[in-house]
Amino acid sequence: MDGRDLVRSVMWVGPVRGARSMGAAWRSRRADARASAARGAERARVPGAVVGAEPGPGGGVVRFARSDLRIRVTAGGAVFWAWDGAEALPSYALPGAEPEPDARARLEPRPDGGWQVVSERLTLAVSRDGWVELRTPGGRMLRREAPPRWWEPVGGGRARWVQRSEVPADARFFGPAGPAGPASASAVPPAPRGGGVGRGGDGASGAVAMPVQMVVADAGTHLVLHDTAWPGRVMVREGEEGAGSGQDRRGTCEVRVDGGPLRCWAVTGTPARVLRGWAALTGAPAVPPSWALGPQHAGEFGSVQEVRRIVAGFREHGLELSAVHVAGRAAHGVPDTESRAGGTRWVRAAGAEDAVASARTVCSAGAVESGGAFEADGGGAVAAWVPGRAGAAGVAGHGGGDGPVGRAPTGPGEGRGAGAPAWAAGVWHVGGGRVSGAPAGADRTGPARAVRVGAAVRRGPGGGDGAGPEAEGVAELRWARAWFDEARRLRPADRPFVLAGSAWAGSQRYGGCWPAGETAGWEGLRASLASALGLGLCGVPYPGTDVGGPGATPELYVRWHQLASYLPLSRTGGAGAARRRAPWEFGPEVLDRVRASALERERLHPYLVTLAGLARLTGAPPVRPVWWDAAGDRALRAVGDAFLLGDALLVAPVLGPGVDRRAVRLPRGRWYDTATGTVYEGPGRVLVDAPADRIPVPARDGAVIPVRGEGGGTELEVWAPAPGRRGAGALVPDPGDGWDEPRVERYTSRWVDGRVTVEGAGPVRWPVRVRGAAESGARPAAPGAAGP
């Protein structure tokens, strides 16, 4: 989500509304004063003037009259700075030990009385009064941090602080702010569009937010993390370049936090280099099982019979289904027979394994009433869970036979239970975004074993108890880590995959993010795309969305499904009875259109597997902004209604009602309309058809795309390169459910003796199908004067 969708911290008003605005500002100031008074008397503090410095590995410490600034450049190119003696560890964001410092980076004095650290990728300059600047090697400013300010209670206690930053006037902010409100489990979330200022810990749910932002400007790209889990807020305002001889107005960012350390990490470079460095710093993304990249369905089902009907319906209507997410009565059973295990009343659903014989089941445990449980007959094909009291749900299960059964912990920082069985090879669906009573769920088959995650959830990054407000901001991350670690311990040969209700820096180490509480209507569809782009740019490459949103119309449902078919994780239905509708329940016309987009997703499944493997190795998200390879192109930076799926495909979803043609801005190069074969030349904007049964998906010339052939096997689909040019692509064979690292096969395409050929490091062992060869010699279609 770019900065134009974030709330502005300053509003420019005219004389008509001036009095009203001044009154509102006065009332706001009085409210702030009342809030501050509750803390008692406070003293404000700023760093003061520089008094000296101590060089050290990768940087050093700059000492001011009332604070110290620690600076360190890592061997991977990331830069760290922190005030008041804060260290990089302990940290929830970092996966282990602190990165090694760059021995070549040295703290050195500046002629103006300040200090600086010069590295290969950036220069960090510190003025004599505490300003911190990130600059490119050529000296261009990327970010300028004002001296921070603390408010310390006179009687002692934690200090709150504020950090203000400036970025170039042309810069744009991108981040994971959610459309439905600030996340309760986030430290300093960007505020949602039109929703005021984001606050951590306010009890709202459904938005994804974390204190990470990517900033793109002509000078370069950088990603910054304010590494604190304390509640707070951030306010962003994009800048504006002055017309003619007018003065530029820089963009600003203000971060206010209620306590904890003031420390930051930054990575600079091209977008690809930034995400590679971010993955090296916070951990490589987990690789989802192949089936998790397939179509899924969710709902609050009233009975196991309803689950069985839905799964059978997908097969009957020619729709693939990899997994079904079960909540509601079906998740804790329908009384057919009874048994007892460990003093807990169990309700057996006879024949339940037949309901999902051809699809994995994910049982999502929400805030439910106590009593009852759900278990599978014999074969153990269904996950099960034991609900606790309202707001404190846990998970449990039965893998067949009479194995041990118990309860899992039911809240972050609390261990209410002895444990529960684990299915390490499946999806562990964690939470809905709330701090208290964070729900969890489990999936799939496996022997019933005890899971003890209470201690892991309670554990802080430094081995402490992880309690208090500093831990609430990362509740979902701690749950995800706990389930991931325990599942790996129980089934070391199988890799688990976690879906969390919100994300924080480092969440990608465990799986993906499925934000709850999507906005309804077409605005919700647009927000889903913005969320997917923002999460990917901040290091979480596996975003998901529930197709349709609450109360979707048939047209909206189709367009939402078409978008989701090109996202890494795709799921129809959703929580709530109004959202569990299956595609065929909208009528035969909708079913036909949904089937078409579902078949295209299945055809692209090898490509999605490949992008997942590349994300693991490089940190590059499958869903990328259209400016991914051209961050300096301002026209592309303004595009928020389309995205790149990998390097090969540009996906242009329809985001409004009644649309059958839309404008698409193309990056540089030649592009093929994958439906009609029409050739377009970029950069430029073109008008393309977007009929009700498909959306425009241009392919880059020369692209080598692994797809599923008619016989079900993998083949290479090659779009003919322009004469005199070469193309490229990669294939990552499905690594299965084990821990083998992805193995990349790289291919190039070019013209040889009037034919398009594909070459690799060795013999090409996959069938090759060339597309666009006939059109490549034709005159490209000229970009049209497309409307908005």
XYZ file of C-alpha atoms in Angstrom, residues 331-332 339 341-342 344 346-348 361 363 365 372-387 394-408 419-423 428 440-451 483 490:
63
model
C -15.014 -27.889 13.811
C -16.100 -29.192 17.205
C -16.235 -41.384 23.940
C -10.317 -39.247 26.551
C -8.399 -37.775 29.415
C -12.545 -34.403 28.097
C -15.400 -36.013 22.836
C -18.085 -35.972 20.183
C -17.389 -38.319 17.292
C -8.630 -29.952 6.318
C -9.621 -26.496 11.507
C -10.167 -22.473 16.336
C -17.104 -30.850 22.769
C -14.399 -31.692 20.318
C -14.061 -33.142 16.857
C -12.117 -36.197 15.834
C -11.852 -38.392 12.795
C -13.013 -41.931 12.445
C -10.237 -44.465 12.046
C -8.087 -42.996 9.302
C -7.453 -39.699 11.033
C -7.923 -37.557 7.919
C -9.402 -34.635 9.816
C -7.682 -32.347 12.276
C -9.459 -31.863 15.553
C -9.490 -29.330 18.303
C -10.701 -28.857 21.840
C -12.337 -25.476 22.442
C -6.930 -24.174 21.874
C -6.285 -27.027 19.489
C -6.113 -30.764 19.870
C -6.660 -33.772 17.690
C -6.670 -37.467 17.025
C -4.633 -39.154 14.346
C -6.373 -42.510 14.478
C -6.464 -45.082 17.233
C -6.417 -44.051 20.864
C -3.399 -41.780 21.077
C -2.991 -39.121 23.757
C -5.128 -36.035 23.528
C -4.798 -32.772 25.407
C -5.134 -29.030 25.150
C -2.831 -26.431 23.693
C -0.543 -29.926 25.074
C -2.177 -31.295 21.972
C -1.308 -33.426 18.954
C 0.459 -31.832 15.998
C 0.242 -32.320 12.244
C -1.119 -24.243 11.097
C -4.836 -21.228 16.717
C -5.618 -24.229 14.587
C -4.033 -27.297 13.114
C -4.253 -29.424 10.056
C -3.829 -32.826 8.610
C -2.850 -36.328 9.483
C -0.177 -37.826 11.647
C 0.237 -39.723 14.884
C -1.306 -38.084 17.913
C 1.474 -36.562 19.975
C 1.697 -34.002 22.721
C 2.360 -30.396 21.758
C 3.788 -23.852 16.398
C 7.706 -33.632 16.375
